[in-house]
mmCIF file of N, CA, C and O in Angstrom:
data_model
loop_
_atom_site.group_PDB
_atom_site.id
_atom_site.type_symbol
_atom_site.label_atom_id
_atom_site.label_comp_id
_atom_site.label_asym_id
_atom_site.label_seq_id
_atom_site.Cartn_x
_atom_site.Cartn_y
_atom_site.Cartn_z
ATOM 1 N N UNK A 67 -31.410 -6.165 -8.340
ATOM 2 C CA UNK A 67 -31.124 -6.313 -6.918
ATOM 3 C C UNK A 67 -30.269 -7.552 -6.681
ATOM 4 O O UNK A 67 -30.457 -8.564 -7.355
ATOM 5 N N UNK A 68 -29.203 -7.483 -5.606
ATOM 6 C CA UNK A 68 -28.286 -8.880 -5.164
ATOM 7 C C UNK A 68 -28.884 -9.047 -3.763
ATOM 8 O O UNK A 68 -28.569 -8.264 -2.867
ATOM 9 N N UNK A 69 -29.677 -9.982 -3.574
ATOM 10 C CA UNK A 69 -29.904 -10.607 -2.078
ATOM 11 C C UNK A 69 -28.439 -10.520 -1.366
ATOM 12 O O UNK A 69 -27.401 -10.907 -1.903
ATOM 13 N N UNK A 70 -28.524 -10.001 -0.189
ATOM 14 C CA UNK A 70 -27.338 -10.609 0.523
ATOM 15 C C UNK A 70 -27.419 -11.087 1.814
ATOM 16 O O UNK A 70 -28.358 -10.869 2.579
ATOM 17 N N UNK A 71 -26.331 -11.806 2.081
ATOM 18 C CA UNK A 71 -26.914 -12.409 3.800
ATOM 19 C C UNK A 71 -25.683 -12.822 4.211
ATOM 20 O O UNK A 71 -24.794 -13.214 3.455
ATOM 21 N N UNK A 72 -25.589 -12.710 5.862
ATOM 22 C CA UNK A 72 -24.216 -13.018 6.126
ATOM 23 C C UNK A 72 -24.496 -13.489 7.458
ATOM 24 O O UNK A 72 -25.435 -12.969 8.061
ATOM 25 N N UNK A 73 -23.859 -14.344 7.972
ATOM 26 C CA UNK A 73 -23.767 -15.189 9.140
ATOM 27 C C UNK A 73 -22.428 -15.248 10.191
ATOM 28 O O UNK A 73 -21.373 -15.623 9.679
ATOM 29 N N UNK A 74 -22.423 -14.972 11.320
ATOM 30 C CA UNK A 74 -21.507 -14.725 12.566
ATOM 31 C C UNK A 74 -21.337 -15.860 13.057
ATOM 32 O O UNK A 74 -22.332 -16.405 13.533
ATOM 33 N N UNK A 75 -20.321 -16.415 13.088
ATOM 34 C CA UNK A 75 -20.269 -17.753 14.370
ATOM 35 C C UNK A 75 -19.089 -17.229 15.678
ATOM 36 O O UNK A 75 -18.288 -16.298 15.586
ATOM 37 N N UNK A 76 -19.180 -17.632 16.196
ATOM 38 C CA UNK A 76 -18.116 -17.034 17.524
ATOM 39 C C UNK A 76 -17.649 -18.523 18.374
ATOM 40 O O UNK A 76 -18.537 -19.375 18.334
ATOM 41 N N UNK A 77 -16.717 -18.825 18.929
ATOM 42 C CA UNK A 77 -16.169 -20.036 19.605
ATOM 43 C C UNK A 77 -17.266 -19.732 20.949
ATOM 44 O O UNK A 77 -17.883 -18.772 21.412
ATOM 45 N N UNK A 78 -17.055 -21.346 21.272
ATOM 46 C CA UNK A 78 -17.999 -21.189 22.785
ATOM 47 C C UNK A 78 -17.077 -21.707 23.586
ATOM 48 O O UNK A 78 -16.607 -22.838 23.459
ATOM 49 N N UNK A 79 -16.733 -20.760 24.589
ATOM 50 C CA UNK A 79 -15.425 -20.740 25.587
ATOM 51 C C UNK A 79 -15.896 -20.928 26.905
ATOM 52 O O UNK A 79 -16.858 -20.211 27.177
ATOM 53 N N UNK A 80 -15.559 -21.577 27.684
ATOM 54 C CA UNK A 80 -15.943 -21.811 29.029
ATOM 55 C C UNK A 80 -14.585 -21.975 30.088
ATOM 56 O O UNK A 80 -13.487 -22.481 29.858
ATOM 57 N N UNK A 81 -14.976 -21.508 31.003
ATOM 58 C CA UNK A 81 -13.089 -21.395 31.840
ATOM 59 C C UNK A 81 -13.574 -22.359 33.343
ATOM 60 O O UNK A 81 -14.677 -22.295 33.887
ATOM 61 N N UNK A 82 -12.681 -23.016 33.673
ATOM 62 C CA UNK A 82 -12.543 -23.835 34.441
ATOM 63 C C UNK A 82 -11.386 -23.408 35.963
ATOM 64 O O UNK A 82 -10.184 -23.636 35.828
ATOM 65 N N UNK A 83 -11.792 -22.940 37.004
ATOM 66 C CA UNK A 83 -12.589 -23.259 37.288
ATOM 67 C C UNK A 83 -14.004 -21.836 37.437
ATOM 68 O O UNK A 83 -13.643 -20.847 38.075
ATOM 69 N N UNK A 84 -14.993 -21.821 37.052
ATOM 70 C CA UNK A 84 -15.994 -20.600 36.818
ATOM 71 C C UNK A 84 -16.115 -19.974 38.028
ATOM 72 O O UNK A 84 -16.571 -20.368 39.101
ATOM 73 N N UNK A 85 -15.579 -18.813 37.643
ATOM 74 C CA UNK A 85 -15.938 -17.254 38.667
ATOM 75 C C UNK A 85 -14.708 -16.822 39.426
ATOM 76 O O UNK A 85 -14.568 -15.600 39.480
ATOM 77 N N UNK A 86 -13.822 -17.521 40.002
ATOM 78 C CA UNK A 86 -13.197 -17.396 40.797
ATOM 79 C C UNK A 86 -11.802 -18.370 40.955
ATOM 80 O O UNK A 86 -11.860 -19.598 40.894
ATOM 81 N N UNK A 87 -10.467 -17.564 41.180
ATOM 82 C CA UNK A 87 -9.317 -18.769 41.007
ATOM 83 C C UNK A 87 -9.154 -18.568 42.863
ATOM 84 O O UNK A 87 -8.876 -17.432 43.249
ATOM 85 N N UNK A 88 -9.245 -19.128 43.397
ATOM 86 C CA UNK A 88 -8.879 -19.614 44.997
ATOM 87 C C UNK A 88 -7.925 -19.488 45.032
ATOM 88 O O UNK A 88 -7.337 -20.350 44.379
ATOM 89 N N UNK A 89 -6.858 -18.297 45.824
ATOM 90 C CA UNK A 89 -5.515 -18.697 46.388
ATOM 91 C C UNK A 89 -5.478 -19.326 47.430
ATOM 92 O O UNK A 89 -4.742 -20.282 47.674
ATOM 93 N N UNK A 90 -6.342 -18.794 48.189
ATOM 94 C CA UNK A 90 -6.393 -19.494 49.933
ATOM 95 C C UNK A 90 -5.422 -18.243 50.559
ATOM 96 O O UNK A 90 -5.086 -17.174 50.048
ATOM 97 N N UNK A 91 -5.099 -18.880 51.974
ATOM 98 C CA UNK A 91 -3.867 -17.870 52.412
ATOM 99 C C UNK A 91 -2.585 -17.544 51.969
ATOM 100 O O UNK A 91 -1.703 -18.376 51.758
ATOM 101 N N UNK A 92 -2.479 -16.360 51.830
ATOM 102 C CA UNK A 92 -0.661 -16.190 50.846
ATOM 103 C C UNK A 92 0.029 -15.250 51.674
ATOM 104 O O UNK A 92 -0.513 -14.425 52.410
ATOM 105 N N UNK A 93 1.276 -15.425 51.508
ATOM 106 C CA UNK A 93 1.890 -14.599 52.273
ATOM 107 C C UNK A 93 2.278 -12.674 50.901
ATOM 108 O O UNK A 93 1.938 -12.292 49.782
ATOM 109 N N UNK A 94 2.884 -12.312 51.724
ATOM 110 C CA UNK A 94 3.532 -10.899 50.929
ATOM 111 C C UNK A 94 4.543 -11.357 50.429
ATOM 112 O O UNK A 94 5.448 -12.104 50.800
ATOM 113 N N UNK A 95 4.103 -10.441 48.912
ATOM 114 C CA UNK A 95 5.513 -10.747 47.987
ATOM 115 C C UNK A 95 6.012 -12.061 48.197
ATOM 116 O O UNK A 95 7.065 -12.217 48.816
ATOM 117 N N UNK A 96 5.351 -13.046 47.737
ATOM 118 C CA UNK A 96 5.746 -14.823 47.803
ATOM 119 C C UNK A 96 4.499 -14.948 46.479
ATOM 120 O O UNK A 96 3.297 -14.712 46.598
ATOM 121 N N UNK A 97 5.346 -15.456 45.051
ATOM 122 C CA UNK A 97 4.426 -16.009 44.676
ATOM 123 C C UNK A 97 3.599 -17.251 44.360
ATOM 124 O O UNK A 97 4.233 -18.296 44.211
ATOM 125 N N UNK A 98 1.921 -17.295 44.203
ATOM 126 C CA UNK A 98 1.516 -18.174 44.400
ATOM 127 C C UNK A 98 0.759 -18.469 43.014
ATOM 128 O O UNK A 98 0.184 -17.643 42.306
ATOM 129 N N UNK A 99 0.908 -19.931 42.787
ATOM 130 C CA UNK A 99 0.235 -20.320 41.255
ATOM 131 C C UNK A 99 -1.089 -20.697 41.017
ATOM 132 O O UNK A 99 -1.394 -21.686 41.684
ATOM 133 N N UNK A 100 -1.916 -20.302 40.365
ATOM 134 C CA UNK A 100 -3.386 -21.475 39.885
ATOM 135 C C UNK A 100 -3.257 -21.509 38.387
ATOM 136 O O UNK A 100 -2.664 -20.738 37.633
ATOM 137 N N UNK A 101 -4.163 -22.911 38.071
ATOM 138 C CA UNK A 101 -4.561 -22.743 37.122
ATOM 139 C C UNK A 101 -5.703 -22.481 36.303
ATOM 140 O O UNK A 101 -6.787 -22.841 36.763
ATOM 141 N N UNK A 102 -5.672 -21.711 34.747
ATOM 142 C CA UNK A 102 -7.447 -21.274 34.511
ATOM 143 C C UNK A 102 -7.319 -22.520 33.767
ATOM 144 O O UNK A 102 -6.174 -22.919 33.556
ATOM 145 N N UNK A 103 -8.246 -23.157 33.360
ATOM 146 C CA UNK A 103 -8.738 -23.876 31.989
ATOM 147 C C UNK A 103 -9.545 -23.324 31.066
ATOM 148 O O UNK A 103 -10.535 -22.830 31.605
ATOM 149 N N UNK A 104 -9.525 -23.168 29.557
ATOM 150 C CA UNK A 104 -10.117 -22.437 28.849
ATOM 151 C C UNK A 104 -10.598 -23.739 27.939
ATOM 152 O O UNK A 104 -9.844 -24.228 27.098
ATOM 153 N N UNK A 105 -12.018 -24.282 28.210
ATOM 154 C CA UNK A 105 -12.257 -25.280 27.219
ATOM 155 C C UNK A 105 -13.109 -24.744 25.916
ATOM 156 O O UNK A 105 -14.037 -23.948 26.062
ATOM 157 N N UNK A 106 -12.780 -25.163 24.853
ATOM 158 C CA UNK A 106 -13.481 -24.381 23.871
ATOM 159 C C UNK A 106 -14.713 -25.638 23.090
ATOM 160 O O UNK A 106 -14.342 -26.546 22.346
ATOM 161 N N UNK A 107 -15.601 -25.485 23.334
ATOM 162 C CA UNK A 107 -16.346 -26.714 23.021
ATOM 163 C C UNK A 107 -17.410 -26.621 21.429
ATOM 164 O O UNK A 107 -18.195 -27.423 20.923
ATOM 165 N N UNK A 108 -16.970 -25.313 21.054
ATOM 166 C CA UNK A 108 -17.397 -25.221 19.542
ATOM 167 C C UNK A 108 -15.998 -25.830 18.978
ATOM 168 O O UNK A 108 -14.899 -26.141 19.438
ATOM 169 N N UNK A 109 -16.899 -25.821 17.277
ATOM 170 C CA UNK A 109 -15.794 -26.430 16.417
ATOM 171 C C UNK A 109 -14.950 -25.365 15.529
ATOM 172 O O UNK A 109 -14.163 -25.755 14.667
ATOM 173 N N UNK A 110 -15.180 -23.951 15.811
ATOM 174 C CA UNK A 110 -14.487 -23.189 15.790
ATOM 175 C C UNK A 110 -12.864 -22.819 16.701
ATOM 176 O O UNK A 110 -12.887 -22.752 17.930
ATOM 177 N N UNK A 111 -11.767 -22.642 16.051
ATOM 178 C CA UNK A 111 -10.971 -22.112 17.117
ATOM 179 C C UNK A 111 -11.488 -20.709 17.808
ATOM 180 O O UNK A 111 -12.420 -19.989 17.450
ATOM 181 N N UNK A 112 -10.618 -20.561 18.872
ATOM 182 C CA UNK A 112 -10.741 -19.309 19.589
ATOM 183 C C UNK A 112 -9.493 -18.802 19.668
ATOM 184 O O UNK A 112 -8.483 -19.481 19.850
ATOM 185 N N UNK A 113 -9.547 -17.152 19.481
ATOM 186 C CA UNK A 113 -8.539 -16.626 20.070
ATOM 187 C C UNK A 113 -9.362 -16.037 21.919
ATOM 188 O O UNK A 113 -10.505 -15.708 22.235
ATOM 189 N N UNK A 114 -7.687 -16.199 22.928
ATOM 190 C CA UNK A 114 -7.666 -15.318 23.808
ATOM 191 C C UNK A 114 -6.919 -14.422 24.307
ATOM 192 O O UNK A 114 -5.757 -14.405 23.899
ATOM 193 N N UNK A 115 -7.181 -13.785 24.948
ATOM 194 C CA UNK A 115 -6.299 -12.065 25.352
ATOM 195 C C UNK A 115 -6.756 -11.786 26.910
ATOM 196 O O UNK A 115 -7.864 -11.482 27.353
ATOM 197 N N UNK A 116 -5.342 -12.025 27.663
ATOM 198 C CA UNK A 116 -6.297 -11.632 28.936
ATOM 199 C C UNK A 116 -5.806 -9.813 29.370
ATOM 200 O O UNK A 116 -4.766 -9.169 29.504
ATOM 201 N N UNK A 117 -6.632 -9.684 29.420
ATOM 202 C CA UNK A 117 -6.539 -8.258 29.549
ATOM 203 C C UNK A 117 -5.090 -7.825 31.087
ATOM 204 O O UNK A 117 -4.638 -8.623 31.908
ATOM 205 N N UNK A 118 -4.780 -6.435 30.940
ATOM 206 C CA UNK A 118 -4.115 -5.582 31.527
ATOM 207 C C UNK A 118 -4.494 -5.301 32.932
ATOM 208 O O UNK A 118 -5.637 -4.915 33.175
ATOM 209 N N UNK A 119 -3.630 -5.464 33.868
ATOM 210 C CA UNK A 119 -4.474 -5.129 35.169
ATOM 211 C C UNK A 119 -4.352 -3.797 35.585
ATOM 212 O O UNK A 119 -3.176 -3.448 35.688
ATOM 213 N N UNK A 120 -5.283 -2.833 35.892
ATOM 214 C CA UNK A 120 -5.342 -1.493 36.282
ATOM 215 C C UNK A 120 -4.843 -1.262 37.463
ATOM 216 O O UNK A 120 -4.098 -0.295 37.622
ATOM 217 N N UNK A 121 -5.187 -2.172 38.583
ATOM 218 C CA UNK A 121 -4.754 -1.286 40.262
ATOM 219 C C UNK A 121 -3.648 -2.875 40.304
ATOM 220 O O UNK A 121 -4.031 -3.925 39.789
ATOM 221 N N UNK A 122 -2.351 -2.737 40.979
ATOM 222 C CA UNK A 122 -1.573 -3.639 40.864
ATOM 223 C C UNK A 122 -0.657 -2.601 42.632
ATOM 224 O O UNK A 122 0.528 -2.673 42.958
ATOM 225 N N UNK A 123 -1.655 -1.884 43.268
ATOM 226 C CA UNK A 123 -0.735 -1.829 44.525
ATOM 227 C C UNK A 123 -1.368 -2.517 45.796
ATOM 228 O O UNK A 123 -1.006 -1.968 46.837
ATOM 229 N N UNK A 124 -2.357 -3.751 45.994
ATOM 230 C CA UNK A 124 -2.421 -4.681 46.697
ATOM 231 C C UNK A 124 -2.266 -5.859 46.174
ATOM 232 O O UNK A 124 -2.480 -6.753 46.993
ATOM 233 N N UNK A 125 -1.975 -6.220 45.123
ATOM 234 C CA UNK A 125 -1.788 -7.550 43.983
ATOM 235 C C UNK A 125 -1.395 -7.563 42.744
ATOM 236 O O UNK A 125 -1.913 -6.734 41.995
ATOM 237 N N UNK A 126 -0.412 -8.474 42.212
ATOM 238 C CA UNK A 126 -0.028 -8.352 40.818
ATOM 239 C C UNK A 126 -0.507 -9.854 40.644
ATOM 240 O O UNK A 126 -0.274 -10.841 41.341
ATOM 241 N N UNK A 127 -1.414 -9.671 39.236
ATOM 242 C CA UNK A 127 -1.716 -10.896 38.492
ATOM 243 C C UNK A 127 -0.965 -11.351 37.148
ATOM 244 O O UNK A 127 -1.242 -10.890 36.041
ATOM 245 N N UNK A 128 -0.026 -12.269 37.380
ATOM 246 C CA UNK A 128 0.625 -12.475 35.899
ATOM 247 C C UNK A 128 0.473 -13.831 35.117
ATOM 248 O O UNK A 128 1.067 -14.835 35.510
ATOM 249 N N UNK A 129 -0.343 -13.844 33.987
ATOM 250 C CA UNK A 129 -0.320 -14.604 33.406
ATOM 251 C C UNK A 129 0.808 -15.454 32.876
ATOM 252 O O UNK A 129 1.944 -14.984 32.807
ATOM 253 N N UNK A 130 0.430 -17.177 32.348
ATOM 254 C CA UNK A 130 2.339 -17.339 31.954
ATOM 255 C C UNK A 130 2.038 -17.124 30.252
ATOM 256 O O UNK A 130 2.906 -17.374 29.415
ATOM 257 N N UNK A 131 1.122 -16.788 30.015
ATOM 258 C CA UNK A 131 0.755 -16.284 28.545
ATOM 259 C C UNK A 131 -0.260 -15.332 28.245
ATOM 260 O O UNK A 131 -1.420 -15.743 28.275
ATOM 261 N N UNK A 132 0.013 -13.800 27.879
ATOM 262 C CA UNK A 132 -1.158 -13.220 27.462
ATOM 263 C C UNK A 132 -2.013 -13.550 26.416
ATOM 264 O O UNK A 132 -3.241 -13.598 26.347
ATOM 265 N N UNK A 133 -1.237 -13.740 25.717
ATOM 266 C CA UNK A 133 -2.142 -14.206 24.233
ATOM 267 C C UNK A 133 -1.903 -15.741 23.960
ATOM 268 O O UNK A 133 -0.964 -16.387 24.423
ATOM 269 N N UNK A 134 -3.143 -16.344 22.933
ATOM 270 C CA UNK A 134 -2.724 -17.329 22.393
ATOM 271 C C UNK A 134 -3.734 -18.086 21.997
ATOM 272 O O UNK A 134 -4.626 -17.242 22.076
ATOM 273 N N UNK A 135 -4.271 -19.070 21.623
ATOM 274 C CA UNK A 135 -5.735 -19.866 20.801
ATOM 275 C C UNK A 135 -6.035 -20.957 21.428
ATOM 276 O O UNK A 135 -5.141 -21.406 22.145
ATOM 277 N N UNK A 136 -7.158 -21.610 21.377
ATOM 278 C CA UNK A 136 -7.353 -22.900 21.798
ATOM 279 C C UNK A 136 -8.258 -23.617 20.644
ATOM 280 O O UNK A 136 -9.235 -23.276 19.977
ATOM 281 N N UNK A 137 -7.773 -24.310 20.705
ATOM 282 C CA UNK A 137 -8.054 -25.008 18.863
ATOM 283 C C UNK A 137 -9.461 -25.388 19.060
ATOM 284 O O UNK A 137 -9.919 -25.323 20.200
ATOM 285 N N UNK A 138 -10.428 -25.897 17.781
ATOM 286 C CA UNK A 138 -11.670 -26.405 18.438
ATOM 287 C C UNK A 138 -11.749 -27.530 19.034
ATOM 288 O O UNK A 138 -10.902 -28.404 18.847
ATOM 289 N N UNK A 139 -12.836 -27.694 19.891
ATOM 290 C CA UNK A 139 -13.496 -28.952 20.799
ATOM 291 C C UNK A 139 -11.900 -29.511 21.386
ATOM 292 O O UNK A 139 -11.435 -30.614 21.098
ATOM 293 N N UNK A 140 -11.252 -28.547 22.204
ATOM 294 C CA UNK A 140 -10.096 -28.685 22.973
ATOM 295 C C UNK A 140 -10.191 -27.896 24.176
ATOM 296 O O UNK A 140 -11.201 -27.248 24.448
ATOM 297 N N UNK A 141 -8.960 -27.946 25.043
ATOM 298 C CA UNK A 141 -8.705 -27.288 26.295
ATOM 299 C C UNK A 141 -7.231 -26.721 26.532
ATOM 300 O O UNK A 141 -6.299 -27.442 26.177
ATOM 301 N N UNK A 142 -7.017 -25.763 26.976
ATOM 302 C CA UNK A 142 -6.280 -24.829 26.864
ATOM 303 C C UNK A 142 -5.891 -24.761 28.459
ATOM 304 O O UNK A 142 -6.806 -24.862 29.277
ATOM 305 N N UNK A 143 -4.402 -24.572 28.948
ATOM 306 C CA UNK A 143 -3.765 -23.906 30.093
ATOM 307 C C UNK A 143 -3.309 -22.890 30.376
ATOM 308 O O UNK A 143 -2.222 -22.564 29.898
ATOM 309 N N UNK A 144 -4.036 -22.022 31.295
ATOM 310 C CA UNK A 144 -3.050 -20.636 31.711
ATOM 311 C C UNK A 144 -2.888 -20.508 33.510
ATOM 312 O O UNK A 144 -3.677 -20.341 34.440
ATOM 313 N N UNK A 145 -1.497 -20.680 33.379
ATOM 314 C CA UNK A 145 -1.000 -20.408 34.909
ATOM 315 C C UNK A 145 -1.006 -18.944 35.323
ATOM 316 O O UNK A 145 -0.618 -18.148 34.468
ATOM 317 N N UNK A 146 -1.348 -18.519 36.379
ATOM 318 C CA UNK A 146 -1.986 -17.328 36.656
ATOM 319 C C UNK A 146 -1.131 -17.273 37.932
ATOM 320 O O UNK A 146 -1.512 -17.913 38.912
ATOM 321 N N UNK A 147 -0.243 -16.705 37.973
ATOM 322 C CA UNK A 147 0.471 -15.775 39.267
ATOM 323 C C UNK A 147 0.234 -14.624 40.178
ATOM 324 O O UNK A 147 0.283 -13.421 39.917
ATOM 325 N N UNK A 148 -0.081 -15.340 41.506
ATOM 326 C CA UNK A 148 -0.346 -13.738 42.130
ATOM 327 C C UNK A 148 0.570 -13.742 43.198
ATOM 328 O O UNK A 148 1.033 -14.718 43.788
ATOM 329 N N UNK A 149 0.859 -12.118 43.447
ATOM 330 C CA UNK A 149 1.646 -11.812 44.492
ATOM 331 C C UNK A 149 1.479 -10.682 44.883
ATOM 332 O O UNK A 149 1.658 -9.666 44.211
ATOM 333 N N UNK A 150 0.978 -10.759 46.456
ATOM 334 C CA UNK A 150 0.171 -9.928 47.429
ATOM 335 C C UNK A 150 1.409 -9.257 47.654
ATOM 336 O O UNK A 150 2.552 -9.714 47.680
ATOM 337 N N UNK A 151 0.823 -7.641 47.873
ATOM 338 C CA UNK A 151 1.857 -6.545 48.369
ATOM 339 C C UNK A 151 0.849 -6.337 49.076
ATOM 340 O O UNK A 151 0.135 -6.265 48.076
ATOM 341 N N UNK A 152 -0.114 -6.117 50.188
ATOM 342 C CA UNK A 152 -0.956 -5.862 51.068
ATOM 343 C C UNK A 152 -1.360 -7.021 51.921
ATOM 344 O O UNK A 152 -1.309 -8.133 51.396
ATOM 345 N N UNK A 153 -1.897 -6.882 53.612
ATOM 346 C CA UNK A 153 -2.108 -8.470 53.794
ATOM 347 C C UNK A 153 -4.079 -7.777 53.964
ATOM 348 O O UNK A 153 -4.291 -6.572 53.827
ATOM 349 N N UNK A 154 -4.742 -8.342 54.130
ATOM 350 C CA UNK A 154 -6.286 -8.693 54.392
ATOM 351 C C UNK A 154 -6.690 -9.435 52.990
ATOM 352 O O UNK A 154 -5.900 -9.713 52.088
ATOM 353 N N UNK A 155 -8.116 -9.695 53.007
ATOM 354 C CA UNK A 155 -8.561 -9.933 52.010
ATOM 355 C C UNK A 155 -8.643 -9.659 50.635
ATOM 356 O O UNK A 155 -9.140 -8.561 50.386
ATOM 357 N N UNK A 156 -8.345 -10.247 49.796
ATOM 358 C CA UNK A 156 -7.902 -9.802 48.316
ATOM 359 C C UNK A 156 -8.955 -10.486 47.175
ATOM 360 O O UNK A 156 -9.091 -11.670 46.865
ATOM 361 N N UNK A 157 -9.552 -9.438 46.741
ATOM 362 C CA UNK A 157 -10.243 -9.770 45.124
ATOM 363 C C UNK A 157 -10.100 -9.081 44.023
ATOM 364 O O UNK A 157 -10.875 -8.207 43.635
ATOM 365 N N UNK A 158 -8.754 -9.575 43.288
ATOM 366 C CA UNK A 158 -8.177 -8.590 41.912
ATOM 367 C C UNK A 158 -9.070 -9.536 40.765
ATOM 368 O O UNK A 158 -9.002 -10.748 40.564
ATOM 369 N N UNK A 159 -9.876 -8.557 40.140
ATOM 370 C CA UNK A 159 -9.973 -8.704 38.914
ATOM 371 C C UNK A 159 -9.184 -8.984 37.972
ATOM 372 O O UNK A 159 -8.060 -8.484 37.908
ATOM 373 N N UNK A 160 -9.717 -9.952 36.968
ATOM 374 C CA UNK A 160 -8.960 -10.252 35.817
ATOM 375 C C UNK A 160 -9.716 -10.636 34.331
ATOM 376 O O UNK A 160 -10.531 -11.558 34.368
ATOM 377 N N UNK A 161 -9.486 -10.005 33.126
ATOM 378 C CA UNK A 161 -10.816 -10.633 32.488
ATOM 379 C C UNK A 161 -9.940 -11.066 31.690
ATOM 380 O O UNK A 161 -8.716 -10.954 31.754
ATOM 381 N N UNK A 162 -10.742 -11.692 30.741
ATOM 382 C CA UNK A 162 -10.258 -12.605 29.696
ATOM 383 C C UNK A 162 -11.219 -12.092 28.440
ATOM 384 O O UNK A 162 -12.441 -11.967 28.521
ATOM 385 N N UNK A 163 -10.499 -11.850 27.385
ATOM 386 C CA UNK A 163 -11.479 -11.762 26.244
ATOM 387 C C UNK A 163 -10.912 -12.515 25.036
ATOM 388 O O UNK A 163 -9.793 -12.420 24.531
ATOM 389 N N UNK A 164 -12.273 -13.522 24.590
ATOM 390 C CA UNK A 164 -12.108 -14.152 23.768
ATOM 391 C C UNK A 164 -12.986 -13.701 22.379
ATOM 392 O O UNK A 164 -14.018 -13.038 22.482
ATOM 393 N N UNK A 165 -12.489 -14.108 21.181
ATOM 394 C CA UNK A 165 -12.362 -13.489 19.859
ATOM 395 C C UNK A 165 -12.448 -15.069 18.970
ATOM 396 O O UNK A 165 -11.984 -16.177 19.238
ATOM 397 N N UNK A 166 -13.087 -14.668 18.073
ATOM 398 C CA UNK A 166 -12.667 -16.022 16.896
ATOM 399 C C UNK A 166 -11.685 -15.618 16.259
ATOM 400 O O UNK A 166 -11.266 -14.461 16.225
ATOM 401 N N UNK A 167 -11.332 -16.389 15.809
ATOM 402 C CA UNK A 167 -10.080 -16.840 14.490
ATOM 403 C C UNK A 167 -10.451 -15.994 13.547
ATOM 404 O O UNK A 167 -9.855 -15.970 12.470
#
């Protein structure tokens, strides 16, 4: 018999600011900037991928990078563009999925 055993580590990612990026009031078709922070506070790197947006006919969300890593026990920038084609209240989803190295 060969004993075997194997162990998972995964980066620990935390985004700044949590839950929600605030535009405030925006006008139509004018775009407006925030930023996410992606701090990675393991000593693992991380990869991230922010996902594809599905409904894009009251809002387009554009990242200024889909892909890219945040090294360990560092912090990471992604400028996040939106621009309203509808006026009332707006909550577009956006996820982010992060991956190890």
């Amino acid at each position: 018999t060969i004993p075997i055993q194997a162990q998972c580590s995964v980066p620990t990612v935390s985004f700044e600011p949590h839950g929600t990026l605030n535009y405030g009031d925006v006008f139509i078709r004018y775009p407006f900037h925030q930023s996410l922070y992606l701090h990675n506070t393991s000593p693992l790197p991380a990869k991230f991928e922010v996902m594809p947006q599905e409904d894009k006919s009251r809002a387009e969300i554009e990242p200024d990078q889909w892909t890219g890593t945040v090294p360990p026990c560092a912090s990471h920038v992604i400028t996040v563009t939106l621009t309203a084609h509808a006026s009332g209240q707006l909550r577009i989803p956006m996820y982010v999925k992060i991956i190890g190295r």
